[in-house]
Amino acid sequence: MSLTHRDEALALDAADPLAALRDQFDLPPGIYLDGNSLGQLPRRTAARVAQVVSQEWGVDLIQSWNKAGWIALPTQVGDKIARLIGAGPGQVLAADSTSINLYKVLAVALQLALSDELGSASERRRIVSERDNFPTDLYIAESLCRQLGFELVLADVDEIAGLLDERVAVLMLTQVNYRTGQLHDMAAVTAQAHAAGARVLWDLAHSAGAVPVDLLGSGADFAVGCGYKYLNGGPGSPAFLWLHPQHLRRLDDEAIWQPLSGWLGHAAPFAFTPDYRPAPGIARFICGTPSPLALAALDCGVDTVLAADALGGMAALRRKSLALSDLFIERVQARCAGQGLSLVTPSEQARRGSQVSLRRDEGGYAIVQALIARGVVGDYREPGILRFGFTPLMLRFVDVWDAVEQLGQVLDAGEWRDERFQRRAAVT
Amino acid sequence: MSLTHRDEALALDAADPLAALRDQFDLPPGIYLDGNSLGQLPRRTAARVAQVVSQEWGVDLIQSWNKAGWIALPTQVGDKIARLIGAGPGQVLAADSTSINLYKVLAVALQLALSDELGSASERRRIVSERDNFPTDLYIAESLCRQLGFELVLADVDEIAGLLDERVAVLMLTQVNYRTGQLHDMAAVTAQAHAAGARVLWDLAHSAGAVPVDLLGSGADFAVGCGYKYLNGGPGSPAFLWLHPQHLRRLDDEAIWQPLSGWLGHAAPFAFTPDYRPAPGIARFICGTPSPLALAALDCGVDTVLAADALGGMAALRRKSLALSDLFIERVQARCAGQGLSLVTPSEQARRGSQVSLRRDEGGYAIVQALIARGVVGDYREPGILRFGFTPLMLRFVDVWDAVEQLGQVLDAGEWRDERFQRRAAVT
């Protein structure tokens, strides 16, 4: 690329084969570069949620579990997500939060490791992860380690490979780092872990809907992910989980339970029997009664990504995402030179997700606040990191151009030094 | 009572001091006697949910965590629920599902029991519950027993007291039985369990918003409950949990974790540190990111019950609920005499919740379907049980009169024998 005028960005938009996907959204004024934290509102969602509330709940009431198909939503929406992450039908469940799904799946992964030890000389009692993994993953792993006698070993990203040995049960990684935007090569890392006899659990929070993912093709073992980021499912949307079919089969054979054995994961929930008997397949990972409101919103969000299928699918979205973030990096280097910003995200395309993180040792938080006041929404993470997400479904090249121009102006004038931009909010 | 004409029911409605509470709801045609399964749609909910979707999410996006107060919803709604169940502020959390909340709270209860054993000669490794408790409670308890080396001992309701001995760590009961509608005396049962040295965990799924509950006054130890029944929070609504403050304090003192240690239950979630450190107080029971859509709907639902405060509160609701169900029982006995129906729910007021269950050995399921076809919605549970819930917020005496008349007609004519009423739906 290398653009020198705003008109060139407009020309790229005019030629963008994915431009029409933007029409799927109700977009407020401003430039939103935080879809990596909370995806935007699809145009269809408000009406669909209103339908669930006013008609399905309000009028049809309890009969909607059958009549409106509420009971099937967790697996139906799961099947749609499966198409975005290289999984098969019947393998993905939409339910609960990422943290809770991780608890279910990691608990099963650890029990499988314990089961492997029977009649074997090996003892794998380690979970290896990045110290900079998203904290909830580490907290949930820490809890399961306390319960099941495992050890959580954390390391910097470059040290992970060196830790993969005969002591490791599970390598647990988030494919795209939430802070740096760095992307793991799923196939290569999975192969490395398998060579050491470990299984791999991938958190796809910043991958699903953002980068092409091929769970089955890469030989991955387990996955969880988030519904409210690139899948546009809305705040606190249900999350998802996946297990390789070979592991799912072993749960039956070896009477391994996922620990959150709620009634809707029972083989016959409406028999109301006192003894738990897990449902066959992925349905055993359902726990309590799901929220049709939240699942309907997630369904609308996932549809906005699936709409790209006719235009080249995730591969086309990835091309645009990289072009957007390339433009951002290039424009920051040109427009904001000498302003103390450094690039945290790897510049190499193959090593980054759909997010670019910059670092500035002074004023990072305030710069983000000053940008928000100008209508350009990114966010901030310690230490000194300004995060910008590029969601190719609705973002235009001219938005990227304009966002960097705003950043330049905030820095040029030292606008961020204003006292009102220093105050920290409860949620950052 | 003892009414002989429909006009007398209309007169009771005209004199009902709670009649105005019905205006809080958007009610479809028909008579809905299934609020014990899914509460009805409050009038305010659709607009509130639309506001969360279209403005808070659609326009303000990520800033709504602060600006719209999303982050405070789990504890704010929890504080409102606390007022309905005799708990104090800061003691109740609205989050996740009943099953998941039970897992968190029961796990803590069992760890406290294990901690008690240190330096003590006693060993309490039993959870006692009703065989006819709602299955999800038994399934979750079963899972925790497998993990922590406890034993789940089930018995018929009349045998429970005889099982309370020095081996019992936790007595786990649902205050109102989902099938029979039988109500436990919370204070008496809790005292009995305490006398045996056991703690009591109450599932308030069919109590909260239905009968007066006094957790602190009765000396209860733990509680969970449901948002989508008498609290009118909508399908799959977040549930709630409560712990007595003395137990909450011990969690810190003894470094006991609730197992679902997700990031929003961390003492400083936005510090993004790799080590888990539980938040003080009830907030540690938050796990992943909550759904503001679902919590806003629950908030509206809880408000419909709190609206009774000015009219006598839960005590007044209870009086009306008992009057409604007394009328139902009396009318069934009069109008449907000789039709093979027997009363499952105790006739004594002090021993029933807000639901009446009838039994008929033949055709129970089909009778419920025939009633639904006539616009009278109840539900069916094996073996042969017809359930009818009486939600005093919106139900009128004339509705009860008319419902029994419809039931009589279905039985008189043998209408339920029609083939179309025999087909079982997926969800019953």
PDB file of N, CA and C in Angstrom, chain B residues 268-333:
ATOM      1  N   ALA B 268      -9.322  -7.249  41.674  1.00  0.00           N
ATOM      2  CA  ALA B 268      -8.983  -6.106  40.806  1.00  0.00           C
ATOM      3  C   ALA B 268      -8.991  -6.588  39.359  1.00  0.00           C
ATOM      4  N   PRO B 269     -10.185  -6.809  38.817  1.00  0.00           N
ATOM      5  CA  PRO B 269     -10.234  -7.436  37.486  1.00  0.00           C
ATOM      6  C   PRO B 269      -9.523  -6.615  36.401  1.00  0.00           C
ATOM      7  N   PHE B 270      -9.513  -5.311  36.554  1.00  0.00           N
ATOM      8  CA  PHE B 270      -8.932  -4.515  35.484  1.00  0.00           C
ATOM      9  C   PHE B 270      -7.451  -4.231  35.683  1.00  0.00           C
ATOM     10  N   ALA B 271      -6.870  -4.910  36.674  1.00  0.00           N
ATOM     11  CA  ALA B 271      -5.413  -4.902  36.789  1.00  0.00           C
ATOM     12  C   ALA B 271      -4.816  -6.003  35.899  1.00  0.00           C
ATOM     13  N   PHE B 272      -5.634  -6.972  35.499  1.00  0.00           N
ATOM     14  CA  PHE B 272      -5.212  -8.042  34.587  1.00  0.00           C
ATOM     15  C   PHE B 272      -3.932  -8.725  35.066  1.00  0.00           C
ATOM     16  N   THR B 273      -3.936  -9.124  36.335  1.00  0.00           N
ATOM     17  CA  THR B 273      -2.762  -9.823  36.864  1.00  0.00           C
ATOM     18  C   THR B 273      -2.932 -11.331  36.654  1.00  0.00           C
ATOM     19  N   PRO B 274      -1.814 -12.055  36.564  1.00  0.00           N
ATOM     20  CA  PRO B 274      -1.930 -13.499  36.291  1.00  0.00           C
ATOM     21  C   PRO B 274      -2.432 -14.329  37.467  1.00  0.00           C
ATOM     22  N   ASP B 275      -2.317 -13.818  38.695  1.00  0.00           N
ATOM     23  CA  ASP B 275      -2.733 -14.613  39.863  1.00  0.00           C
ATOM     24  C   ASP B 275      -4.129 -14.250  40.319  1.00  0.00           C
ATOM     25  N   TYR B 276      -4.919 -15.268  40.658  1.00  0.00           N
ATOM     26  CA  TYR B 276      -6.280 -15.033  41.127  1.00  0.00           C
ATOM     27  C   TYR B 276      -6.273 -14.596  42.587  1.00  0.00           C
ATOM     28  N   ARG B 277      -7.027 -13.547  42.858  1.00  0.00           N
ATOM     29  CA  ARG B 277      -7.212 -13.074  44.224  1.00  0.00           C
ATOM     30  C   ARG B 277      -8.682 -12.703  44.322  1.00  0.00           C
ATOM     31  N   PRO B 278      -9.472 -13.450  45.117  1.00  0.00           N
ATOM     32  CA  PRO B 278     -10.925 -13.246  45.118  1.00  0.00           C
ATOM     33  C   PRO B 278     -11.313 -11.844  45.590  1.00  0.00           C
ATOM     34  N   ALA B 279     -12.347 -11.294  44.975  1.00  0.00           N
ATOM     35  CA  ALA B 279     -12.903 -10.020  45.426  1.00  0.00           C
ATOM     36  C   ALA B 279     -13.435 -10.193  46.841  1.00  0.00           C
ATOM     37  N   PRO B 280     -13.471  -9.122  47.627  1.00  0.00           N
ATOM     38  CA  PRO B 280     -14.093  -9.236  48.949  1.00  0.00           C
ATOM     39  C   PRO B 280     -15.599  -9.410  48.797  1.00  0.00           C
ATOM     40  N   GLY B 281     -16.197 -10.101  49.758  1.00  0.00           N
ATOM     41  CA  GLY B 281     -17.657 -10.218  49.780  1.00  0.00           C
ATOM     42  C   GLY B 281     -18.222 -11.072  48.676  1.00  0.00           C
ATOM     43  N   ILE B 282     -19.482 -10.817  48.376  1.00  0.00           N
ATOM     44  CA  ILE B 282     -20.247 -11.659  47.471  1.00  0.00           C
ATOM     45  C   ILE B 282     -19.731 -11.571  46.034  1.00  0.00           C
ATOM     46  N   ALA B 283     -19.030 -10.483  45.690  1.00  0.00           N
ATOM     47  CA  ALA B 283     -18.573 -10.268  44.309  1.00  0.00           C
ATOM     48  C   ALA B 283     -17.641 -11.380  43.836  1.00  0.00           C
ATOM     49  N   ARG B 284     -17.047 -12.107  44.742  1.00  0.00           N
ATOM     50  CA  ARG B 284     -16.163 -13.200  44.324  1.00  0.00           C
ATOM     51  C   ARG B 284     -16.938 -14.306  43.603  1.00  0.00           C
ATOM     52  N   PHE B 285     -18.252 -14.283  43.742  1.00  0.00           N
ATOM     53  CA  PHE B 285     -19.047 -15.324  43.082  1.00  0.00           C
ATOM     54  C   PHE B 285     -19.440 -14.955  41.652  1.00  0.00           C
ATOM     55  N   ILE B 286     -19.035 -13.767  41.212  1.00  0.00           N
ATOM     56  CA  ILE B 286     -19.160 -13.461  39.782  1.00  0.00           C
ATOM     57  C   ILE B 286     -18.096 -14.293  39.073  1.00  0.00           C
ATOM     58  N   CYS B 287     -18.403 -14.762  37.895  1.00  0.00           N
ATOM     59  CA  CYS B 287     -17.401 -15.549  37.167  1.00  0.00           C
ATOM     60  C   CYS B 287     -17.009 -14.790  35.895  1.00  0.00           C
ATOM     61  N   GLY B 288     -17.666 -15.077  34.771  1.00  0.00           N
ATOM     62  CA  GLY B 288     -17.346 -14.392  33.519  1.00  0.00           C
ATOM     63  C   GLY B 288     -18.158 -13.115  33.362  1.00  0.00           C
ATOM     64  N   THR B 289     -18.124 -12.568  32.160  1.00  0.00           N
ATOM     65  CA  THR B 289     -18.816 -11.317  31.860  1.00  0.00           C
ATOM     66  C   THR B 289     -20.333 -11.531  31.872  1.00  0.00           C
ATOM     67  N   PRO B 290     -21.063 -10.779  32.691  1.00  0.00           N
ATOM     68  CA  PRO B 290     -22.525 -10.979  32.747  1.00  0.00           C
ATOM     69  C   PRO B 290     -23.233 -10.353  31.545  1.00  0.00           C
ATOM     70  N   SER B 291     -24.484 -10.732  31.342  1.00  0.00           N
ATOM     71  CA  SER B 291     -25.283 -10.212  30.233  1.00  0.00           C
ATOM     72  C   SER B 291     -26.161  -9.050  30.707  1.00  0.00           C
ATOM     73  N   PRO B 292     -25.853  -7.827  30.310  1.00  0.00           N
ATOM     74  CA  PRO B 292     -26.708  -6.690  30.709  1.00  0.00           C
ATOM     75  C   PRO B 292     -28.131  -6.817  30.169  1.00  0.00           C
ATOM     76  N   LEU B 293     -28.313  -7.427  28.992  1.00  0.00           N
ATOM     77  CA  LEU B 293     -29.667  -7.642  28.469  1.00  0.00           C
ATOM     78  C   LEU B 293     -30.470  -8.474  29.455  1.00  0.00           C
ATOM     79  N   ALA B 294     -29.903  -9.606  29.825  1.00  0.00           N
ATOM     80  CA  ALA B 294     -30.624 -10.537  30.689  1.00  0.00           C
ATOM     81  C   ALA B 294     -30.819  -9.953  32.083  1.00  0.00           C
ATOM     82  N   LEU B 295     -29.820  -9.222  32.581  1.00  0.00           N
ATOM     83  CA  LEU B 295     -29.936  -8.648  33.919  1.00  0.00           C
ATOM     84  C   LEU B 295     -30.934  -7.498  33.944  1.00  0.00           C
ATOM     85  N   ALA B 296     -31.021  -6.736  32.860  1.00  0.00           N
ATOM     86  CA  ALA B 296     -32.009  -5.655  32.790  1.00  0.00           C
ATOM     87  C   ALA B 296     -33.419  -6.248  32.819  1.00  0.00           C
ATOM     88  N   ALA B 297     -33.620  -7.341  32.098  1.00  0.00           N
ATOM     89  CA  ALA B 297     -34.934  -7.996  32.104  1.00  0.00           C
ATOM     90  C   ALA B 297     -35.257  -8.521  33.502  1.00  0.00           C
ATOM     91  N   LEU B 298     -34.275  -9.125  34.163  1.00  0.00           N
ATOM     92  CA  LEU B 298     -34.504  -9.616  35.528  1.00  0.00           C
ATOM     93  C   LEU B 298     -34.828  -8.462  36.470  1.00  0.00           C
ATOM     94  N   ASP B 299     -34.118  -7.358  36.303  1.00  0.00           N
ATOM     95  CA  ASP B 299     -34.358  -6.178  37.137  1.00  0.00           C
ATOM     96  C   ASP B 299     -35.827  -5.744  37.025  1.00  0.00           C
ATOM     97  N   CYS B 300     -36.341  -5.693  35.804  1.00  0.00           N
ATOM     98  CA  CYS B 300     -37.757  -5.324  35.600  1.00  0.00           C
ATOM     99  C   CYS B 300     -38.680  -6.336  36.276  1.00  0.00           C
ATOM    100  N   GLY B 301     -38.327  -7.598  36.187  1.00  0.00           N
ATOM    101  CA  GLY B 301     -39.150  -8.635  36.792  1.00  0.00           C
ATOM    102  C   GLY B 301     -39.191  -8.515  38.306  1.00  0.00           C
ATOM    103  N   VAL B 302     -38.035  -8.334  38.909  1.00  0.00           N
ATOM    104  CA  VAL B 302     -37.964  -8.207  40.372  1.00  0.00           C
ATOM    105  C   VAL B 302     -38.762  -6.988  40.828  1.00  0.00           C
ATOM    106  N   ASP B 303     -38.695  -5.927  40.032  1.00  0.00           N
ATOM    107  CA  ASP B 303     -39.462  -4.719  40.377  1.00  0.00           C
ATOM    108  C   ASP B 303     -40.967  -4.988  40.465  1.00  0.00           C
ATOM    109  N   THR B 304     -41.460  -5.901  39.643  1.00  0.00           N
ATOM    110  CA  THR B 304     -42.909  -6.176  39.711  1.00  0.00           C
ATOM    111  C   THR B 304     -43.303  -6.778  41.054  1.00  0.00           C
ATOM    112  N   VAL B 305     -42.383  -7.523  41.665  1.00  0.00           N
ATOM    113  CA  VAL B 305     -42.685  -8.098  42.984  1.00  0.00           C
ATOM    114  C   VAL B 305     -42.484  -7.042  44.064  1.00  0.00           C
ATOM    115  N   LEU B 306     -41.428  -6.249  43.935  1.00  0.00           N
ATOM    116  CA  LEU B 306     -41.176  -5.194  44.931  1.00  0.00           C
ATOM    117  C   LEU B 306     -42.299  -4.152  44.930  1.00  0.00           C
ATOM    118  N   ALA B 307     -43.008  -4.057  43.815  1.00  0.00           N
ATOM    119  CA  ALA B 307     -44.114  -3.099  43.745  1.00  0.00           C
ATOM    120  C   ALA B 307     -45.196  -3.429  44.768  1.00  0.00           C
ATOM    121  N   ALA B 308     -45.212  -4.648  45.257  1.00  0.00           N
ATOM    122  CA  ALA B 308     -46.199  -5.029  46.279  1.00  0.00           C
ATOM    123  C   ALA B 308     -45.862  -4.457  47.649  1.00  0.00           C
ATOM    124  N   ASP B 309     -44.640  -3.930  47.787  1.00  0.00           N
ATOM    125  CA  ASP B 309     -44.203  -3.414  49.098  1.00  0.00           C
ATOM    126  C   ASP B 309     -45.208  -2.430  49.692  1.00  0.00           C
ATOM    127  N   ALA B 310     -45.698  -1.532  48.855  1.00  0.00           N
ATOM    128  CA  ALA B 310     -46.612  -0.492  49.336  1.00  0.00           C
ATOM    129  C   ALA B 310     -47.973  -1.076  49.715  1.00  0.00           C
ATOM    130  N   LEU B 311     -48.220  -2.313  49.308  1.00  0.00           N
ATOM    131  CA  LEU B 311     -49.528  -2.935  49.543  1.00  0.00           C
ATOM    132  C   LEU B 311     -49.445  -4.096  50.534  1.00  0.00           C
ATOM    133  N   GLY B 312     -48.349  -4.166  51.257  1.00  0.00           N
ATOM    134  CA  GLY B 312     -48.226  -5.232  52.243  1.00  0.00           C
ATOM    135  C   GLY B 312     -47.132  -6.244  51.931  1.00  0.00           C
ATOM    136  N   GLY B 313     -46.501  -6.086  50.781  1.00  0.00           N
ATOM    137  CA  GLY B 313     -45.328  -6.896  50.455  1.00  0.00           C
ATOM    138  C   GLY B 313     -45.614  -8.377  50.309  1.00  0.00           C
ATOM    139  N   MET B 314     -44.590  -9.182  50.592  1.00  0.00           N
ATOM    140  CA  MET B 314     -44.702 -10.626  50.404  1.00  0.00           C
ATOM    141  C   MET B 314     -45.811 -11.221  51.267  1.00  0.00           C
ATOM    142  N   ALA B 315     -46.082 -10.640  52.428  1.00  0.00           N
ATOM    143  CA  ALA B 315     -47.145 -11.182  53.285  1.00  0.00           C
ATOM    144  C   ALA B 315     -48.506 -11.052  52.596  1.00  0.00           C
ATOM    145  N   ALA B 316     -48.727  -9.912  51.955  1.00  0.00           N
ATOM    146  CA  ALA B 316     -49.991  -9.707  51.245  1.00  0.00           C
ATOM    147  C   ALA B 316     -50.074 -10.612  50.018  1.00  0.00           C
ATOM    148  N   LEU B 317     -48.948 -10.745  49.308  1.00  0.00           N
ATOM    149  CA  LEU B 317     -48.930 -11.645  48.145  1.00  0.00           C
ATOM    150  C   LEU B 317     -49.230 -13.078  48.580  1.00  0.00           C
ATOM    151  N   ARG B 318     -48.665 -13.455  49.705  1.00  0.00           N
ATOM    152  CA  ARG B 318     -48.882 -14.803  50.217  1.00  0.00           C
ATOM    153  C   ARG B 318     -50.370 -15.023  50.547  1.00  0.00           C
ATOM    154  N   ARG B 319     -50.985 -14.044  51.194  1.00  0.00           N
ATOM    155  CA  ARG B 319     -52.409 -14.177  51.521  1.00  0.00           C
ATOM    156  C   ARG B 319     -53.231 -14.397  50.256  1.00  0.00           C
ATOM    157  N   LYS B 320     -52.940 -13.617  49.218  1.00  0.00           N
ATOM    158  CA  LYS B 320     -53.713 -13.764  47.984  1.00  0.00           C
ATOM    159  C   LYS B 320     -53.404 -15.102  47.306  1.00  0.00           C
ATOM    160  N   SER B 321     -52.140 -15.474  47.313  1.00  0.00           N
ATOM    161  CA  SER B 321     -51.752 -16.751  46.698  1.00  0.00           C
ATOM    162  C   SER B 321     -52.491 -17.919  47.348  1.00  0.00           C
ATOM    163  N   LEU B 322     -52.588 -17.887  48.672  1.00  0.00           N
ATOM    164  CA  LEU B 322     -53.284 -18.967  49.377  1.00  0.00           C
ATOM    165  C   LEU B 322     -54.784 -18.922  49.100  1.00  0.00           C
ATOM    166  N   ALA B 323     -55.325 -17.724  49.012  1.00  0.00           N
ATOM    167  CA  ALA B 323     -56.756 -17.600  48.706  1.00  0.00           C
ATOM    168  C   ALA B 323     -57.047 -18.137  47.305  1.00  0.00           C
ATOM    169  N   LEU B 324     -56.180 -17.823  46.365  1.00  0.00           N
ATOM    170  CA  LEU B 324     -56.357 -18.314  44.996  1.00  0.00           C
ATOM    171  C   LEU B 324     -56.283 -19.839  44.965  1.00  0.00           C
ATOM    172  N   SER B 325     -55.271 -20.395  45.632  1.00  0.00           N
ATOM    173  CA  SER B 325     -55.114 -21.842  45.560  1.00  0.00           C
ATOM    174  C   SER B 325     -56.167 -22.568  46.401  1.00  0.00           C
ATOM    175  N   ASP B 326     -56.591 -21.947  47.499  1.00  0.00           N
ATOM    176  CA  ASP B 326     -57.737 -22.517  48.242  1.00  0.00           C
ATOM    177  C   ASP B 326     -58.960 -22.608  47.331  1.00  0.00           C
ATOM    178  N   LEU B 327     -59.224 -21.525  46.618  1.00  0.00           N
ATOM    179  CA  LEU B 327     -60.372 -21.516  45.709  1.00  0.00           C
ATOM    180  C   LEU B 327     -60.226 -22.609  44.653  1.00  0.00           C
ATOM    181  N   PHE B 328     -59.022 -22.751  44.127  1.00  0.00           N
ATOM    182  CA  PHE B 328     -58.781 -23.773  43.108  1.00  0.00           C
ATOM    183  C   PHE B 328     -59.085 -25.167  43.656  1.00  0.00           C
ATOM    184  N   ILE B 329     -58.532 -25.462  44.816  1.00  0.00           N
ATOM    185  CA  ILE B 329     -58.719 -26.789  45.415  1.00  0.00           C
ATOM    186  C   ILE B 329     -60.215 -27.061  45.663  1.00  0.00           C
ATOM    187  N   GLU B 330     -60.863 -26.060  46.245  1.00  0.00           N
ATOM    188  CA  GLU B 330     -62.279 -26.182  46.580  1.00  0.00           C
ATOM    189  C   GLU B 330     -63.138 -26.364  45.320  1.00  0.00           C
ATOM    190  N   ARG B 331     -62.816 -25.601  44.277  1.00  0.00           N
ATOM    191  CA  ARG B 331     -63.597 -25.691  43.043  1.00  0.00           C
ATOM    192  C   ARG B 331     -63.342 -27.028  42.336  1.00  0.00           C
ATOM    193  N   VAL B 332     -62.097 -27.507  42.361  1.00  0.00           N
ATOM    194  CA  VAL B 332     -61.811 -28.811  41.747  1.00  0.00           C
ATOM    195  C   VAL B 332     -62.622 -29.886  42.462  1.00  0.00           C
ATOM    196  N   GLN B 333     -62.640 -29.792  43.787  1.00  0.00           N
ATOM    197  CA  GLN B 333     -63.394 -30.802  44.549  1.00  0.00           C
ATOM    198  C   GLN B 333     -64.882 -30.739  44.232  1.00  0.00           C
TER     199      GLN B 333
END
